[in-house]
Coordinates of C-alpha atoms and ligand atoms in Angstrom, one line a residue:
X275 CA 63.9 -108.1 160.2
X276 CA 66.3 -106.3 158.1
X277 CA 67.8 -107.8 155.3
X278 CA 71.0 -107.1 153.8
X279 CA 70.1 -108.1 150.1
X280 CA 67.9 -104.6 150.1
X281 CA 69.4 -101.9 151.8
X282 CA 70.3 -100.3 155.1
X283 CA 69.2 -97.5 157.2
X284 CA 65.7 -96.1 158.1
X285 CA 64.9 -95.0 154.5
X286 CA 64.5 -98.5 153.2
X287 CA 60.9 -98.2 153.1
X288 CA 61.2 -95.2 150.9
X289 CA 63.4 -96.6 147.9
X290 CA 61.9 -99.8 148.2
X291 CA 58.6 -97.5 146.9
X292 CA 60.9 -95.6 144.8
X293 CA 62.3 -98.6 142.9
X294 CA 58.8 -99.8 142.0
X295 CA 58.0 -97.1 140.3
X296 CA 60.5 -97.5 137.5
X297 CA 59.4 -94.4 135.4
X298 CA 62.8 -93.8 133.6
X299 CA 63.8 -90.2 133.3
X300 CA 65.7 -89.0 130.8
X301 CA 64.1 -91.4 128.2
X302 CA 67.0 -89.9 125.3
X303 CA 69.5 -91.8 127.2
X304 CA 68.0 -95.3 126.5
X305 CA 68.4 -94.7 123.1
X306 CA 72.6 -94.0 123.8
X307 CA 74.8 -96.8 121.8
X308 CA 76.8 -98.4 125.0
X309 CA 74.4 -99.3 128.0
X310 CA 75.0 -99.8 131.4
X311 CA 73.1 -101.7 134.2
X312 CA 73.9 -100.8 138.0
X313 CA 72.9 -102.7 141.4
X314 CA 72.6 -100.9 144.8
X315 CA 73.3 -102.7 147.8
X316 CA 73.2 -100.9 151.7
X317 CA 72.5 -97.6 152.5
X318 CA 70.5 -94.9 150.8
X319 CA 73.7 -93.1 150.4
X320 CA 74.6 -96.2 148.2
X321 CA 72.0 -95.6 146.2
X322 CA 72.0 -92.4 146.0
X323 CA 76.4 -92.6 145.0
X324 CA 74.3 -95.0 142.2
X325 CA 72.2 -92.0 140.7
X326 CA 75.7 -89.4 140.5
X327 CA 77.2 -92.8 138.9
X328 CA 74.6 -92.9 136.3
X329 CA 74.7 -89.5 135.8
X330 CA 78.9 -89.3 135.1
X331 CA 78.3 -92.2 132.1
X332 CA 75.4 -90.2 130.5
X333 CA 78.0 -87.5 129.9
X334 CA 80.0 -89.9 128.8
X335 CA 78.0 -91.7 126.7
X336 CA 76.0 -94.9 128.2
X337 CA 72.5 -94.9 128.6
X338 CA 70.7 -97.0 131.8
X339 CA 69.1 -100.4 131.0
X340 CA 67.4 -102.4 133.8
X341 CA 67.6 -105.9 131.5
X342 CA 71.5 -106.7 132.4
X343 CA 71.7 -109.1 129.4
X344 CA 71.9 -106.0 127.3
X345 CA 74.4 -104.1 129.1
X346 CA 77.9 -103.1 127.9
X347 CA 79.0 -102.1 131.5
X348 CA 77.8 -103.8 135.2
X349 CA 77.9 -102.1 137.5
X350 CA 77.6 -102.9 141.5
X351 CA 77.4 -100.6 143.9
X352 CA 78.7 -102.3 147.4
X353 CA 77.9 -102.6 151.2
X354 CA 80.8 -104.0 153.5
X355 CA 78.9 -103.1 156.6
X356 CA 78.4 -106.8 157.5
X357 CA 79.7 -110.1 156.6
X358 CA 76.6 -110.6 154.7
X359 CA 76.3 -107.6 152.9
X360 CA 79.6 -108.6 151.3
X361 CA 78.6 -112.5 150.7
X362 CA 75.2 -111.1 148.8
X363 CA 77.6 -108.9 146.4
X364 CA 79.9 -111.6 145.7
X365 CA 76.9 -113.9 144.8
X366 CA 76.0 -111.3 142.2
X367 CA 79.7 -111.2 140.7
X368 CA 79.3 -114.8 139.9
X369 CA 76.2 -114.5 137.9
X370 CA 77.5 -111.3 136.0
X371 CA 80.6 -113.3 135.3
X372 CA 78.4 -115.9 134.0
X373 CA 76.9 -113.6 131.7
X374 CA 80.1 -112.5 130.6
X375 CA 81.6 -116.0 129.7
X376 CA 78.3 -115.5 126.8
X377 CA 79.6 -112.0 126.1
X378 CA 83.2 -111.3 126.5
X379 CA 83.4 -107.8 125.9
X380 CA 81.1 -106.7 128.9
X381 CA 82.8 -104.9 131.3
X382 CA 82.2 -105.3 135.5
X383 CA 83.0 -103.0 138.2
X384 CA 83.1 -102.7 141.7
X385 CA 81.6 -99.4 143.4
X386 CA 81.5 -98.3 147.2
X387 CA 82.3 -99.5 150.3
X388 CA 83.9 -103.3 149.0
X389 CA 85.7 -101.8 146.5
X390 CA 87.6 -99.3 149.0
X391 CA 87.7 -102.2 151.5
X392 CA 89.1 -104.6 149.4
X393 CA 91.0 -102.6 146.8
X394 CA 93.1 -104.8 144.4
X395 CA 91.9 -107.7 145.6
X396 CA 88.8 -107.3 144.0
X397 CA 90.9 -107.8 141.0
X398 CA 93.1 -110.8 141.9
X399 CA 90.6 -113.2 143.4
X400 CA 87.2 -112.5 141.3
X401 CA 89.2 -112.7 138.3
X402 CA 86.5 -111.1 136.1
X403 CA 86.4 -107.5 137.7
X404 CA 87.3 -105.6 135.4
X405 CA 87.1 -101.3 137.4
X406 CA 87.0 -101.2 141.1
X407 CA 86.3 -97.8 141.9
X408 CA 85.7 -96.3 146.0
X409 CA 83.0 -93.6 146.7
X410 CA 84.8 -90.4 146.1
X411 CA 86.4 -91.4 142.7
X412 CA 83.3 -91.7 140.6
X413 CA 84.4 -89.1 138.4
X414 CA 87.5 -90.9 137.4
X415 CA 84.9 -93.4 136.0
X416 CA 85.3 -92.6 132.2
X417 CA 88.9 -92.4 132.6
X418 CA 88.8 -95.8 134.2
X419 CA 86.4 -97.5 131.1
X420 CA 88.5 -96.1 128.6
X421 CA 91.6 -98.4 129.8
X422 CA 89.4 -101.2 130.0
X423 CA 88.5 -100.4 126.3
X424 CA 92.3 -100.8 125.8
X425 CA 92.7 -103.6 127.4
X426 CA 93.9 -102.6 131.0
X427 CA 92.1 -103.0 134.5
X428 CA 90.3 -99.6 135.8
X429 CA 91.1 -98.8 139.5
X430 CA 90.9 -95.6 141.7
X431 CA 90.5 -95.8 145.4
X432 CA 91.6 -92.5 146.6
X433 CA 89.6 -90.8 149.6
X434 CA 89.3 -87.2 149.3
X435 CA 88.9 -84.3 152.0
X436 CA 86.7 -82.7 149.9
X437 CA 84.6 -84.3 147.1
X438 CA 81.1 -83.8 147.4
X439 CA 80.0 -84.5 144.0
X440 CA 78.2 -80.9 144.6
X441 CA 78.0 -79.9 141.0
X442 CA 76.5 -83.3 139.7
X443 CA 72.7 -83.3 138.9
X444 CA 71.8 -87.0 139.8
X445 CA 70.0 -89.1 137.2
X446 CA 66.8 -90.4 138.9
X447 CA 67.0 -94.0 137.5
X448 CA 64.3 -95.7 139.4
X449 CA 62.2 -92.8 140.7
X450 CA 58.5 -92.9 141.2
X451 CA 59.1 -89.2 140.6
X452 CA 57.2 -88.2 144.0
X453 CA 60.2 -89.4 146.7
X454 CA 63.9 -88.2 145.7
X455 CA 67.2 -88.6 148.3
X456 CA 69.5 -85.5 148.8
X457 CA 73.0 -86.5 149.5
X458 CA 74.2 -83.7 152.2
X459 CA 77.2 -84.8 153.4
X460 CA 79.6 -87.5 152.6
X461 CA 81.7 -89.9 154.9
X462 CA 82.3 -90.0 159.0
X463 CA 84.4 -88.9 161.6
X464 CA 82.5 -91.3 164.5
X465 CA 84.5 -94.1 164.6
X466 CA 81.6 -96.0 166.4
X467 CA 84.0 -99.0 167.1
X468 CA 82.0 -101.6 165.2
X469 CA 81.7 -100.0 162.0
X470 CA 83.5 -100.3 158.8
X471 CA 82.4 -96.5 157.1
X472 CA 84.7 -94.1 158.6
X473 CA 87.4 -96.6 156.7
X474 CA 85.5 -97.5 153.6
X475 CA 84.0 -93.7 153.6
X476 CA 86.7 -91.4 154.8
X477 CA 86.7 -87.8 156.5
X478 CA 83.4 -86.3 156.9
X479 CA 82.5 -83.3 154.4
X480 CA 79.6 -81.2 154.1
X481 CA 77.8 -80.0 150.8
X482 CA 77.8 -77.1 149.7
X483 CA 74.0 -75.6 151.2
X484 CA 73.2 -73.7 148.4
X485 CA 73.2 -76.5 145.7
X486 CA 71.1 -78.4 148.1
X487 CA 68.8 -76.4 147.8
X488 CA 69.0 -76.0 144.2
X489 CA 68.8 -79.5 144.0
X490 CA 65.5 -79.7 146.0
X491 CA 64.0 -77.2 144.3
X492 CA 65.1 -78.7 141.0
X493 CA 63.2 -81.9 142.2
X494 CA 60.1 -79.7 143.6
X495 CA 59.8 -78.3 139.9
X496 CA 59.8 -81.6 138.7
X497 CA 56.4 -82.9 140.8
X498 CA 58.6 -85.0 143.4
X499 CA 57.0 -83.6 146.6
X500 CA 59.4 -85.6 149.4
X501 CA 63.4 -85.5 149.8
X502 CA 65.1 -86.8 152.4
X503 CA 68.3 -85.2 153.2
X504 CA 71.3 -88.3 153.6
X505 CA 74.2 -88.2 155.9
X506 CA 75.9 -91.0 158.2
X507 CA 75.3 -88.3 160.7
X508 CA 73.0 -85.0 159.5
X509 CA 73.3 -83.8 163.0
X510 CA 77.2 -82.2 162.6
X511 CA 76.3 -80.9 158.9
X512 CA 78.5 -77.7 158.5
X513 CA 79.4 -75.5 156.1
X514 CA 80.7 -72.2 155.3
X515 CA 80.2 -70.6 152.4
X516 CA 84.2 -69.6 151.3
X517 CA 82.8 -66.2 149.8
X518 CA 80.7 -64.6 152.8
X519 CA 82.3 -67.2 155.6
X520 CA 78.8 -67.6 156.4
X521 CA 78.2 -70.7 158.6
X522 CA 75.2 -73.1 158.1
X523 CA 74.4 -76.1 160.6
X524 CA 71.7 -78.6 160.0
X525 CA 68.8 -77.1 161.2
X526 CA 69.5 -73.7 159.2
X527 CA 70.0 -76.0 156.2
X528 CA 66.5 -77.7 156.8
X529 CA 64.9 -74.7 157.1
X530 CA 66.2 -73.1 153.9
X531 CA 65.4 -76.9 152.4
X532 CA 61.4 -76.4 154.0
X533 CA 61.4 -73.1 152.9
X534 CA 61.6 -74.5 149.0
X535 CA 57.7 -74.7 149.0
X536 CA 55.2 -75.6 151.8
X537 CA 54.2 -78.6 149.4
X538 CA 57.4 -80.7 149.6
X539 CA 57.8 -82.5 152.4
X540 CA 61.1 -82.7 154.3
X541 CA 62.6 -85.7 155.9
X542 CA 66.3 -86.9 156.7
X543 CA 69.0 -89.3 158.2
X544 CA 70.5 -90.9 159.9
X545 CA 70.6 -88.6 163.6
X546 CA 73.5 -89.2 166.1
X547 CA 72.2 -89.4 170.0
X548 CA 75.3 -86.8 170.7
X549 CA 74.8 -84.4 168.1
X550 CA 70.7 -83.7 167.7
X551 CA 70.4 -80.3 168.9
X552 CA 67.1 -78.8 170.7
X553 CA 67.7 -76.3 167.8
X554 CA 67.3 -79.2 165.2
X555 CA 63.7 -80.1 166.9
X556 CA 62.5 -76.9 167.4
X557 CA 63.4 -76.5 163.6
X558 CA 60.9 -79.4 162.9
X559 CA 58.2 -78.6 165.3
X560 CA 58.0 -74.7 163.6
X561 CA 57.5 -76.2 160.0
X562 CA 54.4 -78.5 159.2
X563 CA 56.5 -79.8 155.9
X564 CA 59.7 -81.0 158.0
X565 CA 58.0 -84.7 158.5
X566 CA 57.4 -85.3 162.3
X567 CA 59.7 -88.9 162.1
X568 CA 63.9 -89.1 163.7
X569 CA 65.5 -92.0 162.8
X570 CA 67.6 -91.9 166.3
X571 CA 69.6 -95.3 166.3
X572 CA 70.4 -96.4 170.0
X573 CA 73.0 -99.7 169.0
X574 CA 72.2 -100.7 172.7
X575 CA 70.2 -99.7 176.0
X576 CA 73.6 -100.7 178.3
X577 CA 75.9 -98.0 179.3
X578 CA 78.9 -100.0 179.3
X579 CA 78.6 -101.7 175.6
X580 CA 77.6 -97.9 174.3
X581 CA 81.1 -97.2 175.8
X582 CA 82.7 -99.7 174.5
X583 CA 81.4 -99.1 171.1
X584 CA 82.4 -95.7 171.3
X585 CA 79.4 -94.0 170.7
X586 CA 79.9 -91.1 173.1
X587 CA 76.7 -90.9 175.1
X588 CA 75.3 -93.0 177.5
X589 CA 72.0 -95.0 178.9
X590 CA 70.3 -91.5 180.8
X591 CA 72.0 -88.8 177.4
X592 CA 70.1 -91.1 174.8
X593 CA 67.0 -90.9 176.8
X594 CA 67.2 -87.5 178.0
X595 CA 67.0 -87.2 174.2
X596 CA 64.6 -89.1 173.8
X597 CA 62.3 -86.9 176.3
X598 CA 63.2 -83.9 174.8
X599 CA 62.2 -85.0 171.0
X600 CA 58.8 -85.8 173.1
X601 CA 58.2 -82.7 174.8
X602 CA 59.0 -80.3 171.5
X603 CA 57.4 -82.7 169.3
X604 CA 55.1 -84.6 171.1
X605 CA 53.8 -86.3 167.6
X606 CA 56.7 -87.3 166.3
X607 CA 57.8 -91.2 165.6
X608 CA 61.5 -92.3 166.4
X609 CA 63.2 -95.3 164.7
X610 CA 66.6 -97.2 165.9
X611 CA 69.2 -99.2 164.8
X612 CA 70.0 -102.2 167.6
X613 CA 73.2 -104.5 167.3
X614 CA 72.3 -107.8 169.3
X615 CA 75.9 -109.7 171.1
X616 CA 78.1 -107.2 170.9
X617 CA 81.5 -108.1 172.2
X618 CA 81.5 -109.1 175.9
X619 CA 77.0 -108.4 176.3
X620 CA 75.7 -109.9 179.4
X621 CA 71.9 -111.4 179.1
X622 CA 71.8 -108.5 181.9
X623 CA 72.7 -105.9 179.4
X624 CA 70.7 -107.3 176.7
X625 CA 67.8 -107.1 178.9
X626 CA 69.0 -103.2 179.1
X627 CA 68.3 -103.2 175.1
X628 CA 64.9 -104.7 175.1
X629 CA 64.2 -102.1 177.7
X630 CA 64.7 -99.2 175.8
X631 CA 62.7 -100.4 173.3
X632 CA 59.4 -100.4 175.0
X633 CA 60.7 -97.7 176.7
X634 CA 61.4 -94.9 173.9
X635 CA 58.5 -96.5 171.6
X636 CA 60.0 -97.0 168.5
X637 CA 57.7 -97.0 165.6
X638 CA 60.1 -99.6 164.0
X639 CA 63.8 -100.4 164.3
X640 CA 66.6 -101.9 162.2
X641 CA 68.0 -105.1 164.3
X642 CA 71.1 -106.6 163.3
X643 CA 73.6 -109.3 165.6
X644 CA 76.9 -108.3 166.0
X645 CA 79.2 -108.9 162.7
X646 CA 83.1 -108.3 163.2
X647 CA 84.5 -106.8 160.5
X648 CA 88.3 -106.4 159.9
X649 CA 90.2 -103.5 160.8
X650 CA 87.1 -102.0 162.8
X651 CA 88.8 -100.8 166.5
X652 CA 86.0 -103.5 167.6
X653 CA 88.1 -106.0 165.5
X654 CA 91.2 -104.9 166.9
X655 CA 91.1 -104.6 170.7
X656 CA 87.7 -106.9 171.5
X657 CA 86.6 -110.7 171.1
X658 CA 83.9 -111.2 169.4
X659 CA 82.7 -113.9 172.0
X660 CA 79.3 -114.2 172.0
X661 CA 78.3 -117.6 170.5
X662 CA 76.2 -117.4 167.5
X663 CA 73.5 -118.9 168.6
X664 CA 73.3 -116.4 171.7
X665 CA 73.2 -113.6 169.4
X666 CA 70.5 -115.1 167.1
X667 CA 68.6 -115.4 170.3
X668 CA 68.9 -112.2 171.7
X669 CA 67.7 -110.8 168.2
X670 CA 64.9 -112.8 167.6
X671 CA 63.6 -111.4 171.4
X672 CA 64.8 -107.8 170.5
X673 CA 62.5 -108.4 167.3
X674 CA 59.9 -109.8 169.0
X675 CA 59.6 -106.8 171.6
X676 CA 60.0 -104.4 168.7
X677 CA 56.6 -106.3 167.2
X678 CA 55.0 -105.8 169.9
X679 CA 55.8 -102.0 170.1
X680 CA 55.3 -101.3 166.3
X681 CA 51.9 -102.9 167.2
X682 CA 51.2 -101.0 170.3
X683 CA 52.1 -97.4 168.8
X684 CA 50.4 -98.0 165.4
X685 CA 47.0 -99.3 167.0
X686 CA 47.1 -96.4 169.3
X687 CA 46.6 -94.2 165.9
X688 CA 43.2 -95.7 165.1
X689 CA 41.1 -92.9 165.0
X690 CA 43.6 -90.3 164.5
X691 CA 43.4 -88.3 161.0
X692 CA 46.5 -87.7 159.2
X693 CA 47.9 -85.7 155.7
X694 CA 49.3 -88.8 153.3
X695 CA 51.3 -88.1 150.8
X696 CA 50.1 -90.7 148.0
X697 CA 52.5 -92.9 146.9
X698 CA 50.9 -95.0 144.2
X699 CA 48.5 -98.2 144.2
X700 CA 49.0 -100.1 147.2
X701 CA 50.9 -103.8 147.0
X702 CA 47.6 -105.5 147.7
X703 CA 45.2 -103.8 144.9
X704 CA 45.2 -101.7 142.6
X705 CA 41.6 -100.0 143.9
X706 CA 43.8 -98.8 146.8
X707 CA 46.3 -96.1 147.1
X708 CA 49.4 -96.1 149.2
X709 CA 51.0 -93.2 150.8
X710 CA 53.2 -91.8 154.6
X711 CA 52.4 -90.0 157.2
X712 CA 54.6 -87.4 158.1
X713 CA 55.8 -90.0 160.7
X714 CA 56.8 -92.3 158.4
X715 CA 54.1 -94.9 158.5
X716 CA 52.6 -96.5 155.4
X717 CA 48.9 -95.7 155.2
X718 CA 46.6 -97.9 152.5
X719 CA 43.1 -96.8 151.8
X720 CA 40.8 -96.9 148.9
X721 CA 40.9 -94.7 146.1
X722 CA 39.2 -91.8 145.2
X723 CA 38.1 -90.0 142.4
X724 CA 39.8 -87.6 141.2
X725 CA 43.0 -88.4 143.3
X726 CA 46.3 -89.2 142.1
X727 CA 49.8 -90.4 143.2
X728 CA 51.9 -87.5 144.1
X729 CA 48.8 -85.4 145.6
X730 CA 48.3 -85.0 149.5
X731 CA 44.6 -86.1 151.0
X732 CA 43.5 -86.8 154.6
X733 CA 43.1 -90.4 155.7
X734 CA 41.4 -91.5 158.8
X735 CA 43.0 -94.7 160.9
X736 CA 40.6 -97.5 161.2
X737 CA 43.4 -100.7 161.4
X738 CA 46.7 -101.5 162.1
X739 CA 49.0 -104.3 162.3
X740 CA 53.0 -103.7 163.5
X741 CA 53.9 -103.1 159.8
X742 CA 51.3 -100.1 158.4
X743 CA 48.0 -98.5 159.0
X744 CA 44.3 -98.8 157.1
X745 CA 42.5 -96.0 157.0
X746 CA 40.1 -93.8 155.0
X747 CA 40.1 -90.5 152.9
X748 CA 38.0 -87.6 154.9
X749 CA 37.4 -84.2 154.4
X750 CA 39.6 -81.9 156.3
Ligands
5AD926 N1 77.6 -105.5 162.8 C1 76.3 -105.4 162.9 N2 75.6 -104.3 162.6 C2 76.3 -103.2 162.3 N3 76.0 -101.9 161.9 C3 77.1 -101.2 161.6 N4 78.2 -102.0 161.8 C4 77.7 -103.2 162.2 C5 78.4 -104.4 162.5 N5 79.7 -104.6 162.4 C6 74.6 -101.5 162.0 C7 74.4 -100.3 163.0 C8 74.3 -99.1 162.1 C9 73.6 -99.7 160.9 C10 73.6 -98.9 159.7 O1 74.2 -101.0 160.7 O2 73.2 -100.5 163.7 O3 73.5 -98.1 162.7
SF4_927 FE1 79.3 -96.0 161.4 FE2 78.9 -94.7 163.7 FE3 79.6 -93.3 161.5 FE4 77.1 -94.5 161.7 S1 78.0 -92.8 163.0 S2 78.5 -94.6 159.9 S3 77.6 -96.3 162.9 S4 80.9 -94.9 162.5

């Protein structure tokens, strides 16, 4: 199941691969005289706020450590998305105030998502915050440490219209240098009724398309050979250019992002049922390097809780989708997010859930039960009254069908052949490589000569469990 100590949407997988890699770029910068140490909790967007964070204290100054003892500045970067997500972060405030009780000049903020929830009150009750600073005001940061310096507390949570942190070249702290994450867009105008980012987020924005690009190809010159193109919703990307008024929509921008060489692989999220266009699909199915894989979260098979969470499309829209990702990709894999217990959920419409699952075949889904969270129009105009144990319940079957499904799907690839992107040694030995599909599946088969991480090679399915696929390098 997912866990909310880690991270969030369907790229988990990826930065979890990322983050073992620790090759630290920019080896200068450990050398700088203050150091700071950062923590990402939640999405991939979160962590990749943490990389434009990094990059803003290089300029002014700090250099990354990953040993926190040695830091002059903590730093966490926040989730508020569930209950438990915010109970994880404040664990970790209490052991970085424990360090600092050893070393009273250390300085601890407060990025993202809790600190624009929470605002001053960061301050007031965990007494040894010392910044608390929301998603769009990272550039306010050395502002912010140089009052601490004098003594003050640091805190800017303004939401902007427009900042898109466009002109920022991330620093790629924990890279394996091979998978990078491409912040598109920033924020969201959904209002899904459950959810706490359109408030902790603000207004939806799109980056400007032209320093995406730049910034893939930047990463393409480097030897990274994946990005993946972050959004709460990719699907209503748009922006015009304010000198030609030319428009751009997402697929255009993933084609101009495919078109950066054949060799880098493409892949996004998160899609929105309502807004993935037979344009965006066709998009993918016409390039081999836009990675066959749509992370489509449903929330929940049942036409009246979909209403009810305001998510705009219904039962028979979501799979009308469905069929049409199908039919212009028939190889693709599609991934979902499920909330189990929402407000007033019948075991009937639970059922409606566990239905979908089998039915649309998800290679793997992120399931979570139902967590109010103030201020949400879900908090405001519905009880929350399903028991917790009826929630747990319904999640552990909506996990167990899921099982069985990742199971199903990934045994029915034994046999098939398929271009992996290698990764690195796999977790189990180090005579073993690691690598995806283009559908997103982790593939481990033994190393060959000659082979390295970062190169492509053909690997032939002979196992598979409901978590990855064995295989075997062939010729092609
Ligand atoms: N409770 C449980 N899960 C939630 N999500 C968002 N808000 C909540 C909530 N209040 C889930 C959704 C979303 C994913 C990122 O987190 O499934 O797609
Ligand atoms: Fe939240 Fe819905 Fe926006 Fe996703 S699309 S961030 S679930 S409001």
């Amino acid at each position: 199941m997912y866990d909310d100590n880690v991270t969030l949407t369907g790229i988990k997988k990826e930065i979890d691969v990322a983050r073992q890699g620790e090759v630290l770029y920019h080896q200068n910068l450990t050398s700088a005289s203050r150091k700071f140490y950062i923590e990402s909790y939640g999405c991939a967007m979160n962590f990749s706020d943490s990389e434009i964070v990094a990059s803003i204290l290089a300029e002014d100054g700090f250099g990354p450590t990953r040993i926190m003892e040695e830091a002059d500045l903590i730093l966490v970067n926040t989730c508020s998305i569930r209950e438990k997500a915010e109970d994880t972060v404040r664990n970790r405030l209490r052991v970085f105030n424990a360090l600092k009780l050893k070393k009273p000049d250390m300085m601890i903020g407060v990025l993202g998502c809790m600190a624009e929830r929470l605002k001053a009150k960061l301050l007031e009750q965990e007494k040894l915050v010392d910044i608390v600073v929301g998603p769009d005001a990272y550039r306010d940061l050395p502002n912010l440490l140089a009052k601490v310096d004098d003594g003050e507390k640091g805190i800017n949570v303004l939401l902007s219209r427009e900042e898109t942190y466009s002109d920022i070249s991330p620093l790629r702290l924990d890279s394996n240098g091979i998978v990078g994450f491409i912040s598109i867009m920033r924020g969201c105008d959904n209002m899904c009724s459950f959810c706490v980012v359109p408030f902790t987020r603000g207004r939806e924005r799109s980056r400007d398309a032209y320093s995406i690009v730049a910034e893939a190809t930047d990463l393409f010159q480097r030897g990274f050979r994946e990005v993946t193109l972050l959004g709460q919703n990719v699907d209503s990307y748009k922006w015009t250019n304010p000198d030609t008024q030319e428009h751009v929509n997402f697929a255009q921008l993933l084609e101009r992002v495919a078109q950066v060489h054949p060799d880098l692989r493409v892949r996004f999220s998160t899609s929105h049922p309502k807004d993935i266009t037979n344009e965006v699909l066709h998009t993918m199915s016409s390039h081999e390097n836009i990675c066959k894989y749509i992370h489509l979260p449903v929330q929940s098979g049942n036409s009246r809780i979909l209403d009810l969470m305001n998510r705009t499309y219904d039962r028979e829209w979501y799979m009308e989708r469905v069929e049409a990702i199908y039919k212009i990709i028939p190889d693709c894999a599609i991934s979902s997010d499920i909330i189990c217990g929402f407000c007033t959920e019948t075991e009937e419409e639970h059922r409606e859930t566990i239905s979908m699952i089998q039915w649309a075949k998800y290679s793997m889904s992120y399931m979570f039960f139902y967590s109010e969270r103030p201020g949400t129009p879900a908090a405001k105009k519905l009880k929350d009254d399903i028991p917790e144990d009826i929630k747990k319940r319904r999640l552990q079957e909506v996990v167990d069908t899921q099982m069985k499904i990742s199971q199903q799907v990934n045994k029915a690839d034994i046999g098939k052949t398929f271009k992996v992107l290698i990764e690195g040694n796999s977790k189990r030995s180090d005579q073993e490589f690691k690598g995806r599909n283009s559908q997103n599946k982790m593939i481990n088969f033994p190393k060959q000569e000659g082979l390295k991480a970062g190169e492509y090679t053909w690997v032939k399915v002979t196992d598979a469990t409901s978590g990855s696929l064995r295989g075997e390098i062939v010729e092609k």
